[in-house]
JSON list of C-alpha atoms and ligand atoms in Angstrom, two decimals:
[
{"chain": "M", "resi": 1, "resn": "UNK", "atom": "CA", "xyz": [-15.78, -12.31, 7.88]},
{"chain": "M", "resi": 2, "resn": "UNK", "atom": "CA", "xyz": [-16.65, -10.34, 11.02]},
{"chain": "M", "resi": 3, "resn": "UNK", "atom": "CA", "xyz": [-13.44, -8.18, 11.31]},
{"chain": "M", "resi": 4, "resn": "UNK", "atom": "CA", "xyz": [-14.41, -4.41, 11.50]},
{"chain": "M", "resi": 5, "resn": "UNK", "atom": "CA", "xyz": [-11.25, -3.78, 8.67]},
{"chain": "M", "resi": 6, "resn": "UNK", "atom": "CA", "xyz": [-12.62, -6.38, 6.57]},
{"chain": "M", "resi": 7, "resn": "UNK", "atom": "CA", "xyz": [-16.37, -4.21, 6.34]},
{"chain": "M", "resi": 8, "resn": "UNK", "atom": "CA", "xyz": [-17.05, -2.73, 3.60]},
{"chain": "M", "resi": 9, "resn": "UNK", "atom": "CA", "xyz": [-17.82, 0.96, 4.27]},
{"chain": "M", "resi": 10, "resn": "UNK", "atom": "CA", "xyz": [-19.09, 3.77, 2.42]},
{"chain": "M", "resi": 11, "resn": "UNK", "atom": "CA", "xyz": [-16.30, 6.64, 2.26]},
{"chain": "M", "resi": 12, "resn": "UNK", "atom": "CA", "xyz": [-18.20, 9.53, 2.62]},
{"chain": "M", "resi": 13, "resn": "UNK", "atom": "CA", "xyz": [-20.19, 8.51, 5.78]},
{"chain": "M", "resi": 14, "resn": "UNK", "atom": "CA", "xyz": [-16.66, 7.74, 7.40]},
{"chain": "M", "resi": 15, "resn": "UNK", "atom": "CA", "xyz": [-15.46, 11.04, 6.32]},
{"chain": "M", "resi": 16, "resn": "UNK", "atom": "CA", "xyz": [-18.24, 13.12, 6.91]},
{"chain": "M", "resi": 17, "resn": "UNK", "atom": "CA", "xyz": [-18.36, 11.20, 10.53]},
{"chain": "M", "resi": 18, "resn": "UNK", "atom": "CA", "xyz": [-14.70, 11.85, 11.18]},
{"chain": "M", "resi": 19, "resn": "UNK", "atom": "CA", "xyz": [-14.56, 8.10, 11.71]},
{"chain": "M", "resi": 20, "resn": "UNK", "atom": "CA", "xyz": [-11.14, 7.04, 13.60]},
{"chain": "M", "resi": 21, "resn": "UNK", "atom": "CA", "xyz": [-10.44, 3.16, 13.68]},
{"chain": "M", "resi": 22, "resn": "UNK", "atom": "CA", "xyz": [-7.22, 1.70, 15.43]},
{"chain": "M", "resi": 23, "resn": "UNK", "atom": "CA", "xyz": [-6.20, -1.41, 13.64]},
{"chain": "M", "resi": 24, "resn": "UNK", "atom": "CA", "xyz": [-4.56, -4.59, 14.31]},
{"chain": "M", "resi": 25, "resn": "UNK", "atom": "CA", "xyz": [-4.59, -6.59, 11.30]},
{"chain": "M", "resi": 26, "resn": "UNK", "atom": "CA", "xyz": [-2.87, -9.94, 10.62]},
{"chain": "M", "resi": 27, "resn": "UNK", "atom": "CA", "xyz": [-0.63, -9.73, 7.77]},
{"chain": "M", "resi": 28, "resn": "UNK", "atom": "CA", "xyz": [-1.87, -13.15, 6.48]},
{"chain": "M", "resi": 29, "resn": "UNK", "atom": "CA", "xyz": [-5.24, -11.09, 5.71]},
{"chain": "M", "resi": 30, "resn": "UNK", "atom": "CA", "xyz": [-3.28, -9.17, 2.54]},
{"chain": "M", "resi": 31, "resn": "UNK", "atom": "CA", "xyz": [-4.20, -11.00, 0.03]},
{"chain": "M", "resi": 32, "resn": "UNK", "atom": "CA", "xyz": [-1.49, -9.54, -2.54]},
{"chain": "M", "resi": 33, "resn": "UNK", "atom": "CA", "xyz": [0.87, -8.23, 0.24]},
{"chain": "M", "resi": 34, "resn": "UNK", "atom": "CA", "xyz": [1.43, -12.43, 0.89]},
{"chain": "M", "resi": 35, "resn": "UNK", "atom": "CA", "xyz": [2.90, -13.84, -1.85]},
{"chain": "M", "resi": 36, "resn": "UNK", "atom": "CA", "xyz": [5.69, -10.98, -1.47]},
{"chain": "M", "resi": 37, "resn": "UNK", "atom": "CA", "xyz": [6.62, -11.84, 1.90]},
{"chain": "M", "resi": 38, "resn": "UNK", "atom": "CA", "xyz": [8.97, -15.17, 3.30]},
{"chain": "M", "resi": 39, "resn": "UNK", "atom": "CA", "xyz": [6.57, -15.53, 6.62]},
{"chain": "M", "resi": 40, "resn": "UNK", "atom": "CA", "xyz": [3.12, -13.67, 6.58]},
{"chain": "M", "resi": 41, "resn": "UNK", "atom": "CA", "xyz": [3.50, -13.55, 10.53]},
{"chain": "M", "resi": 42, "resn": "UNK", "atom": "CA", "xyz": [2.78, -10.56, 12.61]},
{"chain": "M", "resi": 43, "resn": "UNK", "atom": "CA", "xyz": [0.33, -7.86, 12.42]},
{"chain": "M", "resi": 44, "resn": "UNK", "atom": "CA", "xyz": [0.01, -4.21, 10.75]},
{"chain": "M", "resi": 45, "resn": "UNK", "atom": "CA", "xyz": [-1.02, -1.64, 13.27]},
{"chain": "M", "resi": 46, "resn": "UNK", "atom": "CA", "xyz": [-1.89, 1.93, 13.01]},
{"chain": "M", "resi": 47, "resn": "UNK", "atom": "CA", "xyz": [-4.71, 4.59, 13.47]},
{"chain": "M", "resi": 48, "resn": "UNK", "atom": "CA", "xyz": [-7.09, 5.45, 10.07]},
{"chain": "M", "resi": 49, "resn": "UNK", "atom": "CA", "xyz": [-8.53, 9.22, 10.39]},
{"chain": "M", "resi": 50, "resn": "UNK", "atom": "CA", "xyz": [-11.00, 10.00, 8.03]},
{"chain": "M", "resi": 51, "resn": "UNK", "atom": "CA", "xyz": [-11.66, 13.80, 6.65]},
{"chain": "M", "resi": 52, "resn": "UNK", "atom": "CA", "xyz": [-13.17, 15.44, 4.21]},
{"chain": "M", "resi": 53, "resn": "UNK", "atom": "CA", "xyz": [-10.12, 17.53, 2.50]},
{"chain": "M", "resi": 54, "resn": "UNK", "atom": "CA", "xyz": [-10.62, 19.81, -0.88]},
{"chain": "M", "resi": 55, "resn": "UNK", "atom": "CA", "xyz": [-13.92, 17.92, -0.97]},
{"chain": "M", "resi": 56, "resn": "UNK", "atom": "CA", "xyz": [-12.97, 14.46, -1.27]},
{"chain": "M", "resi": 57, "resn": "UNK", "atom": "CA", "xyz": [-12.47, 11.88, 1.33]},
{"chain": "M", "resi": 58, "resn": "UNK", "atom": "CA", "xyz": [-9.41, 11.53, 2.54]},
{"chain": "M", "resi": 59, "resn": "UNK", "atom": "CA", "xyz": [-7.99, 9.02, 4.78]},
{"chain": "M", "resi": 60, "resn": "UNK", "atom": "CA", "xyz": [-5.30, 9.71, 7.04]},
{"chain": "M", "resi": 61, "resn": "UNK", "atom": "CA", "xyz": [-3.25, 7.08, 7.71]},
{"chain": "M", "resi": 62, "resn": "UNK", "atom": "CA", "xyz": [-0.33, 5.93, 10.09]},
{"chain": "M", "resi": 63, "resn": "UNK", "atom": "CA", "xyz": [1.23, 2.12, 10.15]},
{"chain": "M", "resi": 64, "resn": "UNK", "atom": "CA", "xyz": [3.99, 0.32, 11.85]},
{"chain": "M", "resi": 65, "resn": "UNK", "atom": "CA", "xyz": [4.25, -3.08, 10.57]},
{"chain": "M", "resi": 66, "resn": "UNK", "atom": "CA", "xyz": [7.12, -5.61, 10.52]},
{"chain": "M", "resi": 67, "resn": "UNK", "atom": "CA", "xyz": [7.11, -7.18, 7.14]},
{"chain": "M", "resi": 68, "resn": "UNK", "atom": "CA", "xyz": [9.57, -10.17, 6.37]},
{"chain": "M", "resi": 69, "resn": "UNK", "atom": "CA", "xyz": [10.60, -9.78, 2.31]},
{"chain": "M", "resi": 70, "resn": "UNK", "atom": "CA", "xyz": [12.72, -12.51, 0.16]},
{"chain": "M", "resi": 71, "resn": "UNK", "atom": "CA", "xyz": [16.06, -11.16, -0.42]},
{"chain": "M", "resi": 72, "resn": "UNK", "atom": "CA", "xyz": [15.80, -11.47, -4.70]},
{"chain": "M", "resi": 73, "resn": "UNK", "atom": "CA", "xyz": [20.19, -12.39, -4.20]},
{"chain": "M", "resi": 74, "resn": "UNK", "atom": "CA", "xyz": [20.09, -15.06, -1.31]},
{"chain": "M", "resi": 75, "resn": "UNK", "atom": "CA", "xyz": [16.57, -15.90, -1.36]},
{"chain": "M", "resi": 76, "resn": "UNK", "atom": "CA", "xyz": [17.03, -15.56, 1.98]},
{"chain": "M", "resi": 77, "resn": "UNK", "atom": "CA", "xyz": [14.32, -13.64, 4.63]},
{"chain": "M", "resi": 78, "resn": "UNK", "atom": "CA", "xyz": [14.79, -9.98, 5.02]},
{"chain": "M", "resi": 79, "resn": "UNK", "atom": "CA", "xyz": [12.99, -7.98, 7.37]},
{"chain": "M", "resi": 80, "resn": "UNK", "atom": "CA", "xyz": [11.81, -4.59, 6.39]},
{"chain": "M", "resi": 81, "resn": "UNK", "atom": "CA", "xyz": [10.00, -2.50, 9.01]},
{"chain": "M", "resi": 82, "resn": "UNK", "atom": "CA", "xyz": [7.08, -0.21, 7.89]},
{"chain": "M", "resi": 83, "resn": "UNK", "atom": "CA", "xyz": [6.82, 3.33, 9.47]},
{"chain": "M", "resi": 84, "resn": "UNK", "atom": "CA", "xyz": [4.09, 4.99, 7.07]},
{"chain": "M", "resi": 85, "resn": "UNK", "atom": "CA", "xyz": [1.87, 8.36, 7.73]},
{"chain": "M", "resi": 86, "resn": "UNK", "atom": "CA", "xyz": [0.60, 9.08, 4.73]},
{"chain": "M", "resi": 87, "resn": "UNK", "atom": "CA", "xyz": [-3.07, 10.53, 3.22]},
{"chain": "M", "resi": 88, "resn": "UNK", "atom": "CA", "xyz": [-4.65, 9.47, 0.86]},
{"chain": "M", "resi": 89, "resn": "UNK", "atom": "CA", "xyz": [-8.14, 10.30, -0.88]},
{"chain": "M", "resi": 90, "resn": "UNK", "atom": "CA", "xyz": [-10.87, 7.07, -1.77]},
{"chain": "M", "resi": 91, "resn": "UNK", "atom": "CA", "xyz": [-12.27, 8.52, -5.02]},
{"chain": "M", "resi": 92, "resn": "UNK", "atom": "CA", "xyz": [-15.10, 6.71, -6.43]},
{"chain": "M", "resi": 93, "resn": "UNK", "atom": "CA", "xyz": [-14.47, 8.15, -9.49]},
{"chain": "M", "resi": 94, "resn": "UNK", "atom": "CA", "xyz": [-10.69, 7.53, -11.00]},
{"chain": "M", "resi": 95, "resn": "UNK", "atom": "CA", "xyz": [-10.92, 10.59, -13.17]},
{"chain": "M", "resi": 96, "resn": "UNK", "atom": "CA", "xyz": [-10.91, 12.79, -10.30]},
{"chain": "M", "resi": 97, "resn": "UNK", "atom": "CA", "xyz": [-7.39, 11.96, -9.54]},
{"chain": "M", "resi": 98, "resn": "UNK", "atom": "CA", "xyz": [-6.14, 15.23, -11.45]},
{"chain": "M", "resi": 99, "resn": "UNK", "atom": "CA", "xyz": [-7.84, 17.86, -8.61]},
{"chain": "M", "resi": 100, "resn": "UNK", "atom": "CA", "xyz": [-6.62, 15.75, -5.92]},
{"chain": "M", "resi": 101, "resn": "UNK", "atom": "CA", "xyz": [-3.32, 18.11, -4.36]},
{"chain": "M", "resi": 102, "resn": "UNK", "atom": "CA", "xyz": [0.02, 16.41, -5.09]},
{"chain": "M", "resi": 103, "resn": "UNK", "atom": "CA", "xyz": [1.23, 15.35, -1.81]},
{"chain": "M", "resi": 104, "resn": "UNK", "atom": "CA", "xyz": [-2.10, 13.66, -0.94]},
{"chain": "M", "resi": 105, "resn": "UNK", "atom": "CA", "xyz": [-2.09, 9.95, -2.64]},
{"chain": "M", "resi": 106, "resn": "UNK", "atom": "CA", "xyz": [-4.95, 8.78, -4.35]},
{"chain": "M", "resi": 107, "resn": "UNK", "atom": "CA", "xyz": [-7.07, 5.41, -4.20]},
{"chain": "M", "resi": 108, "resn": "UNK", "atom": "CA", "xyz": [-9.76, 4.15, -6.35]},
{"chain": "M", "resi": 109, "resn": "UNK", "atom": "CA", "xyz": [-12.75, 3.54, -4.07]},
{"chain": "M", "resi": 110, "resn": "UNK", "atom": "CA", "xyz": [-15.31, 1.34, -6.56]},
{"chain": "M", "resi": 111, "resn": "UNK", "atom": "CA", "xyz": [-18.94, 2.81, -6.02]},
{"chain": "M", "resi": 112, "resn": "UNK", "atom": "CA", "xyz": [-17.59, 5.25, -3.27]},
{"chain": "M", "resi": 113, "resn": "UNK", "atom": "CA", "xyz": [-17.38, 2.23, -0.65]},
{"chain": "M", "resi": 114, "resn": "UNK", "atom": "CA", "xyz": [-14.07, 0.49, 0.64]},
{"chain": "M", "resi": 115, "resn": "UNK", "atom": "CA", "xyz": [-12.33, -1.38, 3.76]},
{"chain": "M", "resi": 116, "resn": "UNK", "atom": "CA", "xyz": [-10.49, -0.66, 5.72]},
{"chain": "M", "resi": 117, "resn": "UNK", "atom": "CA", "xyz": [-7.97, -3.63, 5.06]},
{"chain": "M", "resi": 118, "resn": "UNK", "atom": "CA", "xyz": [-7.74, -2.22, 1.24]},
{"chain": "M", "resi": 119, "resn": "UNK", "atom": "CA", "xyz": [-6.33, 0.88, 2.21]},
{"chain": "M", "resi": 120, "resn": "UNK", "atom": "CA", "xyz": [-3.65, -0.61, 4.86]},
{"chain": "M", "resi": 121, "resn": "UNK", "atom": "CA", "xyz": [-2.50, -3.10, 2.25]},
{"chain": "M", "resi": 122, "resn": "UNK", "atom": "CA", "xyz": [-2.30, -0.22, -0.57]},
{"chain": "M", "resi": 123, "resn": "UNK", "atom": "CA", "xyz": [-0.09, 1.27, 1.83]},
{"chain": "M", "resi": 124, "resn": "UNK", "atom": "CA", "xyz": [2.08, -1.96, 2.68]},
{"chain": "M", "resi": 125, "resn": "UNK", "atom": "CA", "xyz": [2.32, -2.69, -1.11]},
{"chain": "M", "resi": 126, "resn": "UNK", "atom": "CA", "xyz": [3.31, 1.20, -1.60]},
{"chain": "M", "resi": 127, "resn": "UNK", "atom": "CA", "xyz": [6.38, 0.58, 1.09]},
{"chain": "M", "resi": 128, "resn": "UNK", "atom": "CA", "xyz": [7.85, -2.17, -0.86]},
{"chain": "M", "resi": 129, "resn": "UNK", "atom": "CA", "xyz": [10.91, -1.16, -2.49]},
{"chain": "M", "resi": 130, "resn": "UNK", "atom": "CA", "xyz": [11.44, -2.07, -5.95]},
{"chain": "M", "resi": 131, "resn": "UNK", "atom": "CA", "xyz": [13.87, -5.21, -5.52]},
{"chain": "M", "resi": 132, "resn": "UNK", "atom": "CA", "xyz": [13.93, -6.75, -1.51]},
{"chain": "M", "resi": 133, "resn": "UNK", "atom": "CA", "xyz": [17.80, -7.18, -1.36]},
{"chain": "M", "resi": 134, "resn": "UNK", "atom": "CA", "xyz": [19.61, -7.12, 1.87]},
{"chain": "M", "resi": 135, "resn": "UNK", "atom": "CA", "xyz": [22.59, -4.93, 2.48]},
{"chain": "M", "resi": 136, "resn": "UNK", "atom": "CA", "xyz": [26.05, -5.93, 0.15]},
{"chain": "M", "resi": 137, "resn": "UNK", "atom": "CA", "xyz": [27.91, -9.15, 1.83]},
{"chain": "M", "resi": 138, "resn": "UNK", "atom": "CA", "xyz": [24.93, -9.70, 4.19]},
{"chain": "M", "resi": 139, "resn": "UNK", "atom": "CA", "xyz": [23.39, -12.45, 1.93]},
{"chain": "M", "resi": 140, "resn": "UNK", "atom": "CA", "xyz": [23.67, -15.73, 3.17]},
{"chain": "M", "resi": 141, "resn": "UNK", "atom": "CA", "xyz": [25.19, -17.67, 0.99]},
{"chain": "M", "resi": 142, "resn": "UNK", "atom": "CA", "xyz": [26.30, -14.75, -1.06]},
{"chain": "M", "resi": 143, "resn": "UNK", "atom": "CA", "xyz": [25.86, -13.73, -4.69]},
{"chain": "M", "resi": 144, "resn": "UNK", "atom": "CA", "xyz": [22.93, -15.03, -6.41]},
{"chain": "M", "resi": 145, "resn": "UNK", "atom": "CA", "xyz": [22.33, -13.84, -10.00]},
{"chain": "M", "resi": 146, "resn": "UNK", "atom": "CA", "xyz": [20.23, -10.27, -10.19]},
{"chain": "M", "resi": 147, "resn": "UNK", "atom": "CA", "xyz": [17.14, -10.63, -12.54]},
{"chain": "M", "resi": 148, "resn": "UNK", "atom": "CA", "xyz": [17.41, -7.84, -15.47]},
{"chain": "M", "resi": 149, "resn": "UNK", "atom": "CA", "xyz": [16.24, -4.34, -15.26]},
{"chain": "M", "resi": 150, "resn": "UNK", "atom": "CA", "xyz": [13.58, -4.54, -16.95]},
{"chain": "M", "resi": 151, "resn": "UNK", "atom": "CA", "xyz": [12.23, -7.38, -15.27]},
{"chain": "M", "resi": 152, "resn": "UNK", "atom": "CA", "xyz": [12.40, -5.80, -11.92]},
{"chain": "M", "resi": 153, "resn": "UNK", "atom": "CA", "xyz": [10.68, -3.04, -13.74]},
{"chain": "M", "resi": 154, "resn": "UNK", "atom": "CA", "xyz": [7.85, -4.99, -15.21]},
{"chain": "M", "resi": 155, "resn": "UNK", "atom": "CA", "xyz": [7.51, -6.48, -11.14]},
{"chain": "M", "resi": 156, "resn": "UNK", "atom": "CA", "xyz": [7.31, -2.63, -9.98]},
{"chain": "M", "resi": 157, "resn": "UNK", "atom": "CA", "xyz": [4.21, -2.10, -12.11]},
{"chain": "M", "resi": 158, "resn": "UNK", "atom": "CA", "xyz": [2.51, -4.93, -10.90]},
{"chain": "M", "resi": 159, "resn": "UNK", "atom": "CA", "xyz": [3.38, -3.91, -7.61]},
{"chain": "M", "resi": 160, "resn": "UNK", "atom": "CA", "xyz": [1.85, -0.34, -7.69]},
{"chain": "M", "resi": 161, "resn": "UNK", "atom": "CA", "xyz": [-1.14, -0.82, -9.44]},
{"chain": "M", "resi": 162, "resn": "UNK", "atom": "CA", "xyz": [-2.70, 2.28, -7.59]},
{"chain": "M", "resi": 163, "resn": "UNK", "atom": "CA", "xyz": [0.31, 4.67, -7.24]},
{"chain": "M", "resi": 164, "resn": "UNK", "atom": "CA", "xyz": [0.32, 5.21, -10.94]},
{"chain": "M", "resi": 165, "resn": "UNK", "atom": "CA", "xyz": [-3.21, 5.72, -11.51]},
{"chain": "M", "resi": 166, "resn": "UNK", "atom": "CA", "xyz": [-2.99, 9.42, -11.10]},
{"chain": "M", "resi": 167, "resn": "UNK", "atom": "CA", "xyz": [-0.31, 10.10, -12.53]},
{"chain": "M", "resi": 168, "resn": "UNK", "atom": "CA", "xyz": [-1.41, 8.04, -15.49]},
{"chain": "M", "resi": 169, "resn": "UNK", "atom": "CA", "xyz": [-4.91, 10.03, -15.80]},
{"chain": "M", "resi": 170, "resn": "UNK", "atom": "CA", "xyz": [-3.19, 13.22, -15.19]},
{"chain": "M", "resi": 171, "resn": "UNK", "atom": "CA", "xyz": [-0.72, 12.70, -18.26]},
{"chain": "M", "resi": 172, "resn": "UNK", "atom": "CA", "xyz": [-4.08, 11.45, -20.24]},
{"chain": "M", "resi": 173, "resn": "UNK", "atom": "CA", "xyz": [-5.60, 15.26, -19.87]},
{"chain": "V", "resi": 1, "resn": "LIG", "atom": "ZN1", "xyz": [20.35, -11.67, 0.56]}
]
């Protein structure tokens, strides 16, 4: 793959460069975002700033995206529009995760290097909400069973594999 979001790139070069990339990427690119969604049609777009904040690179990031979810009642499509701004610092080292500030989110960047696309569909995955259900009485047919709680808990954790991670090292120190 040619795509400039599907490069691998070294994170301190794009923050020490103050790198800025507007994106337009399909979202049948996500490889884990896909299986979530009814249609994987449509595109995320957005700017990615990169900056070097409290010493670690930090990627600031802004997303509009139109994703189409399966309503977990009807089973029916659900659309559930992405409006994200959000930073969040590429650490090549997860145990760093405990100096990063609270309201900046933190990614695991393996060997300091990452793409582009990683970070959008972090913050895609990140937007989900826990169970895609539309509004009461707008299922079509209505009522459908709701899994258990802890079921829909068990999918949240495989949903958010990231999100936790500093929150789980911070509790570990
Ligand atoms: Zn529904």
């Amino acid at each position: 793959m040619s795509e400039p979001w599907s490069k691998l790139r070294d994170v301190d070069l794009l923050a020490d460069g103050r790198a800025e990339f507007a994106i337009d990427i399909p979202l049948a690119s996500f490889p884990r975002l896909t299986p979530k969604l009814a249609r994987a049609e449509g595109s995320a777009r957005g700017t990615l700033r990169f900056t070097r904040e409290f010493g670690f690179a930090v990627a600031d990031v802004a997303l509009d995206a139109l994703l189409e979810l399966v309503c977990q009642r009807c089973l029916g499509p659900m659309d559930w529009p992405v409006a994200a701004r959000t930073r969040v610092a590429l650490l090549a080292d997860p145990d760093t995760a405990d100096r990063v500030p609270e309201e900046i989110e933190t990614m695991h960047a393996p060997a300091g290097r990452t793409r582009l696309l990683d970070i959008v569909e972090e913050e895609l995955l990140l937007s989900l909400p826990v169970v895609a259900l539309h509004e009461r009485g707008a299922c079509d047919p209505p009522e459908h069973e709701m899994p258990e709680p802890e079921e829909r808990e068990a999918q949240q954790d495989v949903q958010r594999p990231f999100e936790r991670l500093g929150e789980l090292l911070k509790r570990d120190q």
